[in-house]
Amino acid sequence: MSAEYQKALMSTPAVLPFSEPPYLCGFPSPYHNDSHRRFQKAARAWISENITKHALEWEREESVPEDLYSRWVAAGFLPATMPAPLPIDWLKRLGIHEMPGGVKFEEWDYTHSAIFADEKFCADKVHRGQMIKGGLAGPPGALTVGVSYGLPPIFKFGSKELQERVVPEIVLGKKRICIAITEPDAGSDVANITTTATKTPDGKHYIVNGQKKWITNGIWSDYATMAVRTGGEGAGGLSLLLVPLKGHPGVEMRRLKVGGQISAGTTFIDMDDVKVPVENLIGEEGKGMTYIMTNFNHERMSICMGIVRQCRVALSTAFEYVMKREAFGKTLMDNAVVRHRLAGAGAQLESYSAWIDLLVYQTIHMTKAESDLKLGGAVAMAKALGGRIFDEVASVSILLFGGNGYTRSGQGEVVEKIYREVPGIRIPGGSEDVLFDLSIRQLVKIYQLQTQLLGTKSNL
């Protein structure tokens, strides 16, 4: 080997294939600057120490420690769950003046958000000489999901009085919030939810009746940003209401045992004549569907970012395993069919990762109106495609582990658990078939509107 090649190989760290994004493997990146790298290092250090080395144990126990949320808030990571740009004025009012890693609010963009969404899924960590595998969605989801999707609508659409009343206690970690849209009989069909919010004769309260199901973090939440029906049938009858949960009269909650992400606290909520002040209305009556749709881009992009990390953990774990596992007198890696499986899954993973990086970049360099309008279809498509890629990568990883991948303990435990989390990605945030259809309808709609406004002839 030439000295030049040796120098090239020694200039970057040796990273297990597929385990990290290219910018952490020594490759140049047009998306990442020093600010991004500082935040990544800070996030990796805290998450590795406080989550990764315990994640498997907590997922087995189906819960996380009670004090984990307050420690996470104290470490300064709660604002990282929210879409950029951050509510800087609010954060500074509450005594928060920079993000972890010494990142100034003015530096923060959606690439930082993407880094946190990637890092929170717990990259691998060496602990006491042993490699601890990350990649599980449950433990980080126990911290992030509710506030990530439940708080932004209050910032965007809530009244000043509502913000003053609830934002401080949520941002400072004194109270918790979740998003509650889905019902037993209405998932992707949001326009047909049946939970009602009827005003009292004196007009001072809403009386809420109905059920919400599969609500992540609900069991620990003091509030839910909830989709309710304040009007007639269809999307026009929906509103968003901040509904008190924990300990509130008429509210009953219980944990649901789901296939994966068990420690994230999936919850069933039953509401019987729950009294809610009218001041808890978020925005205007009848605009709930519009508000929900603006929240979906952030939710779906966060899911896409998590897909990439979970795929990386599953595939790199399998890659490492087949390099040392022997059968028929040679390692599994010495078999062409094994290399072909790795190549096929790896190509899908890296292509998908590059697309998500591009969508993040486009989001940063477009106005909110532009990104909501022009990227809605692409984000829906990316989320749907990501579920299929996750399914393929996790399946390949299980197959390469063989019997060990089908066992809930031992060498294949992380891959087995990740595989059980695939449906938890493909279904929430809009099911696959609905999102693929939505993406094309959105693209057609935008094309037709543009041709109409520009006075050009449409081919549709």
PDB file of C-alpha atoms in Angstrom, residues 132-322:
ATOM      1  CA  ILE A 132     -23.405  -1.529  25.051  1.00  0.00           C
ATOM      2  CA  LYS A 133     -25.830  -1.385  22.151  1.00  0.00           C
ATOM      3  CA  GLY A 134     -28.288   1.450  21.695  1.00  0.00           C
ATOM      4  CA  GLY A 135     -31.032   1.774  19.107  1.00  0.00           C
ATOM      5  CA  LEU A 136     -34.121   1.329  21.281  1.00  0.00           C
ATOM      6  CA  ALA A 137     -36.923   3.876  20.939  1.00  0.00           C
ATOM      7  CA  GLY A 138     -38.629   3.255  24.276  1.00  0.00           C
ATOM      8  CA  PRO A 139     -36.330   4.938  26.830  1.00  0.00           C
ATOM      9  CA  PRO A 140     -35.712   8.159  24.859  1.00  0.00           C
ATOM     10  CA  GLY A 141     -39.345   8.184  23.775  1.00  0.00           C
ATOM     11  CA  ALA A 142     -40.336   8.219  27.451  1.00  0.00           C
ATOM     12  CA  LEU A 143     -38.728  11.659  27.622  1.00  0.00           C
ATOM     13  CA  THR A 144     -39.276  13.328  24.279  1.00  0.00           C
ATOM     14  CA  VAL A 145     -42.448  12.355  22.425  1.00  0.00           C
ATOM     15  CA  GLY A 146     -45.071  14.192  24.462  1.00  0.00           C
ATOM     16  CA  VAL A 147     -43.340  17.544  24.724  1.00  0.00           C
ATOM     17  CA  SER A 148     -41.999  17.361  21.175  1.00  0.00           C
ATOM     18  CA  TYR A 149     -45.469  17.241  19.628  1.00  0.00           C
ATOM     19  CA  GLY A 150     -47.698  18.538  22.424  1.00  0.00           C
ATOM     20  CA  LEU A 151     -45.978  21.854  23.189  1.00  0.00           C
ATOM     21  CA  PRO A 152     -45.378  23.412  19.709  1.00  0.00           C
ATOM     22  CA  PRO A 153     -49.101  24.031  18.983  1.00  0.00           C
ATOM     23  CA  ILE A 154     -49.318  26.107  22.182  1.00  0.00           C
ATOM     24  CA  PHE A 155     -46.408  28.258  21.044  1.00  0.00           C
ATOM     25  CA  LYS A 156     -47.804  28.585  17.519  1.00  0.00           C
ATOM     26  CA  PHE A 157     -51.515  29.036  18.147  1.00  0.00           C
ATOM     27  CA  GLY A 158     -52.204  29.360  21.879  1.00  0.00           C
ATOM     28  CA  SER A 159     -53.343  32.635  23.396  1.00  0.00           C
ATOM     29  CA  LYS A 160     -50.917  34.762  25.394  1.00  0.00           C
ATOM     30  CA  GLU A 161     -52.854  33.950  28.573  1.00  0.00           C
ATOM     31  CA  LEU A 162     -52.632  30.199  27.918  1.00  0.00           C
ATOM     32  CA  GLN A 163     -48.926  30.419  27.180  1.00  0.00           C
ATOM     33  CA  GLU A 164     -48.243  32.424  30.349  1.00  0.00           C
ATOM     34  CA  ARG A 165     -50.159  29.878  32.397  1.00  0.00           C
ATOM     35  CA  VAL A 166     -48.633  26.607  31.150  1.00  0.00           C
ATOM     36  CA  VAL A 167     -45.416  27.206  29.179  1.00  0.00           C
ATOM     37  CA  PRO A 168     -43.140  27.972  32.162  1.00  0.00           C
ATOM     38  CA  GLU A 169     -44.027  24.832  34.112  1.00  0.00           C
ATOM     39  CA  ILE A 170     -43.687  22.627  31.018  1.00  0.00           C
ATOM     40  CA  VAL A 171     -40.385  24.064  29.769  1.00  0.00           C
ATOM     41  CA  LEU A 172     -38.890  23.903  33.281  1.00  0.00           C
ATOM     42  CA  GLY A 173     -39.997  20.276  33.660  1.00  0.00           C
ATOM     43  CA  LYS A 174     -42.447  20.878  36.508  1.00  0.00           C
ATOM     44  CA  LYS A 175     -45.353  19.580  34.436  1.00  0.00           C
ATOM     45  CA  ARG A 176     -45.548  17.227  31.437  1.00  0.00           C
ATOM     46  CA  ILE A 177     -47.584  17.331  28.250  1.00  0.00           C
ATOM     47  CA  CYS A 178     -48.525  14.928  25.467  1.00  0.00           C
ATOM     48  CA  ILE A 179     -50.316  15.026  22.117  1.00  0.00           C
ATOM     49  CA  ALA A 180     -53.654  13.168  21.978  1.00  0.00           C
ATOM     50  CA  ILE A 181     -55.183  12.762  18.532  1.00  0.00           C
ATOM     51  CA  THR A 182     -55.758   9.045  17.946  1.00  0.00           C
ATOM     52  CA  GLU A 183     -58.882   7.232  19.141  1.00  0.00           C
ATOM     53  CA  PRO A 184     -59.919   3.578  19.233  1.00  0.00           C
ATOM     54  CA  ASP A 185     -61.842   4.051  15.972  1.00  0.00           C
ATOM     55  CA  ALA A 186     -59.928   6.927  14.345  1.00  0.00           C
ATOM     56  CA  GLY A 187     -56.221   6.789  13.583  1.00  0.00           C
ATOM     57  CA  SER A 188     -55.094   8.180  10.251  1.00  0.00           C
ATOM     58  CA  ASP A 189     -58.718   9.235   9.672  1.00  0.00           C
ATOM     59  CA  VAL A 190     -58.288  12.287  11.896  1.00  0.00           C
ATOM     60  CA  ALA A 191     -61.270  14.141  10.421  1.00  0.00           C
ATOM     61  CA  ASN A 192     -63.643  11.586  11.911  1.00  0.00           C
ATOM     62  CA  ILE A 193     -62.609  11.602  15.572  1.00  0.00           C
ATOM     63  CA  THR A 194     -65.562  11.431  17.968  1.00  0.00           C
ATOM     64  CA  THR A 195     -64.294  12.893  21.271  1.00  0.00           C
ATOM     65  CA  THR A 196     -66.582  15.856  21.934  1.00  0.00           C
ATOM     66  CA  ALA A 197     -66.053  19.170  23.714  1.00  0.00           C
ATOM     67  CA  THR A 198     -69.401  20.863  24.386  1.00  0.00           C
ATOM     68  CA  LYS A 199     -69.674  24.302  25.941  1.00  0.00           C
ATOM     69  CA  THR A 200     -71.602  24.710  29.175  1.00  0.00           C
ATOM     70  CA  PRO A 201     -74.678  26.996  29.098  1.00  0.00           C
ATOM     71  CA  ASP A 202     -72.701  29.796  30.756  1.00  0.00           C
ATOM     72  CA  GLY A 203     -69.969  29.489  28.095  1.00  0.00           C
ATOM     73  CA  LYS A 204     -67.174  29.199  30.671  1.00  0.00           C
ATOM     74  CA  HIS A 205     -66.185  25.572  30.199  1.00  0.00           C
ATOM     75  CA  TYR A 206     -66.037  22.723  27.718  1.00  0.00           C
ATOM     76  CA  ILE A 207     -67.307  19.322  28.822  1.00  0.00           C
ATOM     77  CA  VAL A 208     -65.125  16.670  27.199  1.00  0.00           C
ATOM     78  CA  ASN A 209     -66.308  13.114  26.606  1.00  0.00           C
ATOM     79  CA  GLY A 210     -64.561  10.364  24.678  1.00  0.00           C
ATOM     80  CA  GLN A 211     -61.497   8.164  24.499  1.00  0.00           C
ATOM     81  CA  LYS A 212     -57.940   8.504  23.227  1.00  0.00           C
ATOM     82  CA  LYS A 213     -55.740   5.501  22.526  1.00  0.00           C
ATOM     83  CA  TRP A 214     -52.036   4.830  21.873  1.00  0.00           C
ATOM     84  CA  ILE A 215     -51.047   8.142  23.482  1.00  0.00           C
ATOM     85  CA  THR A 216     -47.299   8.144  24.121  1.00  0.00           C
ATOM     86  CA  ASN A 217     -46.272   9.596  27.522  1.00  0.00           C
ATOM     87  CA  GLY A 218     -49.941  10.042  28.438  1.00  0.00           C
ATOM     88  CA  ILE A 219     -49.677   8.155  31.727  1.00  0.00           C
ATOM     89  CA  TRP A 220     -47.170  10.720  33.074  1.00  0.00           C
ATOM     90  CA  SER A 221     -48.736  13.836  31.547  1.00  0.00           C
ATOM     91  CA  ASP A 222     -50.462  16.692  33.337  1.00  0.00           C
ATOM     92  CA  TYR A 223     -51.883  18.015  30.063  1.00  0.00           C
ATOM     93  CA  ALA A 224     -52.786  16.784  26.602  1.00  0.00           C
ATOM     94  CA  THR A 225     -52.958  18.901  23.475  1.00  0.00           C
ATOM     95  CA  MET A 226     -56.083  17.129  22.339  1.00  0.00           C
ATOM     96  CA  ALA A 227     -58.115  16.987  19.146  1.00  0.00           C
ATOM     97  CA  VAL A 228     -61.785  17.362  20.035  1.00  0.00           C
ATOM     98  CA  ARG A 229     -65.015  17.888  18.169  1.00  0.00           C
ATOM     99  CA  THR A 230     -66.545  21.272  18.967  1.00  0.00           C
ATOM    100  CA  GLY A 231     -68.685  21.471  15.823  1.00  0.00           C
ATOM    101  CA  GLY A 232     -70.325  19.291  13.206  1.00  0.00           C
ATOM    102  CA  GLU A 233     -69.001  16.369  11.227  1.00  0.00           C
ATOM    103  CA  GLY A 234     -65.742  16.356   9.298  1.00  0.00           C
ATOM    104  CA  ALA A 235     -62.540  18.352   9.552  1.00  0.00           C
ATOM    105  CA  GLY A 236     -64.332  21.673   9.998  1.00  0.00           C
ATOM    106  CA  GLY A 237     -65.758  20.555  13.337  1.00  0.00           C
ATOM    107  CA  LEU A 238     -62.387  19.899  14.973  1.00  0.00           C
ATOM    108  CA  SER A 239     -60.559  22.058  17.491  1.00  0.00           C
ATOM    109  CA  LEU A 240     -57.458  21.733  19.672  1.00  0.00           C
ATOM    110  CA  LEU A 241     -57.974  21.906  23.418  1.00  0.00           C
ATOM    111  CA  LEU A 242     -55.478  21.696  26.281  1.00  0.00           C
ATOM    112  CA  VAL A 243     -57.080  19.062  28.506  1.00  0.00           C
ATOM    113  CA  PRO A 244     -55.851  18.458  32.084  1.00  0.00           C
ATOM    114  CA  LEU A 245     -55.057  14.782  32.666  1.00  0.00           C
ATOM    115  CA  LYS A 246     -53.215  13.482  35.728  1.00  0.00           C
ATOM    116  CA  GLY A 247     -55.475  13.630  38.776  1.00  0.00           C
ATOM    117  CA  HIS A 248     -58.188  15.640  37.011  1.00  0.00           C
ATOM    118  CA  PRO A 249     -61.824  14.674  37.746  1.00  0.00           C
ATOM    119  CA  GLY A 250     -63.361  12.482  35.052  1.00  0.00           C
ATOM    120  CA  VAL A 251     -60.036  11.364  33.554  1.00  0.00           C
ATOM    121  CA  GLU A 252     -58.932   7.750  33.797  1.00  0.00           C
ATOM    122  CA  MET A 253     -55.673   6.514  32.279  1.00  0.00           C
ATOM    123  CA  ARG A 254     -54.040   3.117  31.981  1.00  0.00           C
ATOM    124  CA  ARG A 255     -50.875   1.793  30.358  1.00  0.00           C
ATOM    125  CA  LEU A 256     -51.184  -0.195  27.133  1.00  0.00           C
ATOM    126  CA  LYS A 257     -48.840  -3.129  26.514  1.00  0.00           C
ATOM    127  CA  VAL A 258     -47.578  -2.679  22.963  1.00  0.00           C
ATOM    128  CA  GLY A 259     -45.152  -4.773  20.924  1.00  0.00           C
ATOM    129  CA  GLY A 260     -42.149  -2.437  21.126  1.00  0.00           C
ATOM    130  CA  GLN A 261     -41.121   0.875  22.680  1.00  0.00           C
ATOM    131  CA  ILE A 262     -42.828  -0.421  25.821  1.00  0.00           C
ATOM    132  CA  SER A 263     -41.016   1.880  28.244  1.00  0.00           C
ATOM    133  CA  ALA A 264     -42.316   4.989  26.411  1.00  0.00           C
ATOM    134  CA  GLY A 265     -45.610   4.811  28.314  1.00  0.00           C
ATOM    135  CA  THR A 266     -48.286   4.173  25.665  1.00  0.00           C
ATOM    136  CA  THR A 267     -51.615   5.088  27.265  1.00  0.00           C
ATOM    137  CA  PHE A 268     -55.380   4.707  26.978  1.00  0.00           C
ATOM    138  CA  ILE A 269     -57.307   7.790  28.143  1.00  0.00           C
ATOM    139  CA  ASP A 270     -61.004   7.681  29.076  1.00  0.00           C
ATOM    140  CA  MET A 271     -62.822  10.981  29.676  1.00  0.00           C
ATOM    141  CA  ASP A 272     -66.240  11.247  31.298  1.00  0.00           C
ATOM    142  CA  ASP A 273     -67.661  14.768  31.634  1.00  0.00           C
ATOM    143  CA  VAL A 274     -64.227  16.341  32.004  1.00  0.00           C
ATOM    144  CA  LYS A 275     -64.550  20.065  32.765  1.00  0.00           C
ATOM    145  CA  VAL A 276     -62.026  22.241  30.893  1.00  0.00           C
ATOM    146  CA  PRO A 277     -61.900  26.084  30.980  1.00  0.00           C
ATOM    147  CA  VAL A 278     -62.684  27.708  27.627  1.00  0.00           C
ATOM    148  CA  GLU A 279     -59.405  29.585  28.001  1.00  0.00           C
ATOM    149  CA  ASN A 280     -57.692  26.245  27.265  1.00  0.00           C
ATOM    150  CA  LEU A 281     -58.809  26.385  23.636  1.00  0.00           C
ATOM    151  CA  ILE A 282     -55.713  26.452  21.434  1.00  0.00           C
ATOM    152  CA  GLY A 283     -56.280  28.986  18.660  1.00  0.00           C
ATOM    153  CA  GLU A 284     -59.777  29.182  17.201  1.00  0.00           C
ATOM    154  CA  GLU A 285     -62.670  26.747  17.170  1.00  0.00           C
ATOM    155  CA  GLY A 286     -62.973  24.787  13.946  1.00  0.00           C
ATOM    156  CA  LYS A 287     -59.315  25.163  12.957  1.00  0.00           C
ATOM    157  CA  GLY A 288     -58.051  22.082  14.735  1.00  0.00           C
ATOM    158  CA  MET A 289     -57.404  20.130  11.562  1.00  0.00           C
ATOM    159  CA  THR A 290     -55.238  22.929  10.156  1.00  0.00           C
ATOM    160  CA  TYR A 291     -53.230  23.090  13.363  1.00  0.00           C
ATOM    161  CA  ILE A 292     -52.808  19.322  13.464  1.00  0.00           C
ATOM    162  CA  MET A 293     -51.566  19.215   9.877  1.00  0.00           C
ATOM    163  CA  THR A 294     -48.900  21.870  10.536  1.00  0.00           C
ATOM    164  CA  ASN A 295     -47.662  19.730  13.427  1.00  0.00           C
ATOM    165  CA  PHE A 296     -47.420  16.577  11.300  1.00  0.00           C
ATOM    166  CA  ASN A 297     -44.352  17.660   9.298  1.00  0.00           C
ATOM    167  CA  HIS A 298     -42.273  17.954  12.475  1.00  0.00           C
ATOM    168  CA  GLU A 299     -43.588  14.650  13.826  1.00  0.00           C
ATOM    169  CA  ARG A 300     -42.952  12.771  10.598  1.00  0.00           C
ATOM    170  CA  MET A 301     -39.494  14.268  10.111  1.00  0.00           C
ATOM    171  CA  SER A 302     -38.572  13.269  13.669  1.00  0.00           C
ATOM    172  CA  ILE A 303     -39.717   9.728  12.913  1.00  0.00           C
ATOM    173  CA  CYS A 304     -37.616   9.688   9.731  1.00  0.00           C
ATOM    174  CA  MET A 305     -34.522  10.785  11.652  1.00  0.00           C
ATOM    175  CA  GLY A 306     -35.068   8.058  14.225  1.00  0.00           C
ATOM    176  CA  ILE A 307     -35.488   5.442  11.505  1.00  0.00           C
ATOM    177  CA  VAL A 308     -31.986   6.178  10.226  1.00  0.00           C
ATOM    178  CA  ARG A 309     -30.373   5.650  13.646  1.00  0.00           C
ATOM    179  CA  GLN A 310     -32.310   2.474  14.435  1.00  0.00           C
ATOM    180  CA  CYS A 311     -31.353   1.057  11.034  1.00  0.00           C
ATOM    181  CA  ARG A 312     -27.722   1.945  11.713  1.00  0.00           C
ATOM    182  CA  VAL A 313     -27.682   0.160  15.053  1.00  0.00           C
ATOM    183  CA  ALA A 314     -29.416  -2.957  13.680  1.00  0.00           C
ATOM    184  CA  LEU A 315     -27.309  -3.299  10.532  1.00  0.00           C
ATOM    185  CA  SER A 316     -23.943  -2.450  12.090  1.00  0.00           C
ATOM    186  CA  THR A 317     -24.643  -4.901  14.922  1.00  0.00           C
ATOM    187  CA  ALA A 318     -25.337  -7.608  12.347  1.00  0.00           C
ATOM    188  CA  PHE A 319     -22.241  -6.565  10.369  1.00  0.00           C
ATOM    189  CA  GLU A 320     -20.067  -6.973  13.460  1.00  0.00           C
ATOM    190  CA  TYR A 321     -21.655 -10.337  14.257  1.00  0.00           C
ATOM    191  CA  VAL A 322     -21.128 -11.920  10.831  1.00  0.00           C
TER     192      VAL A 322
END
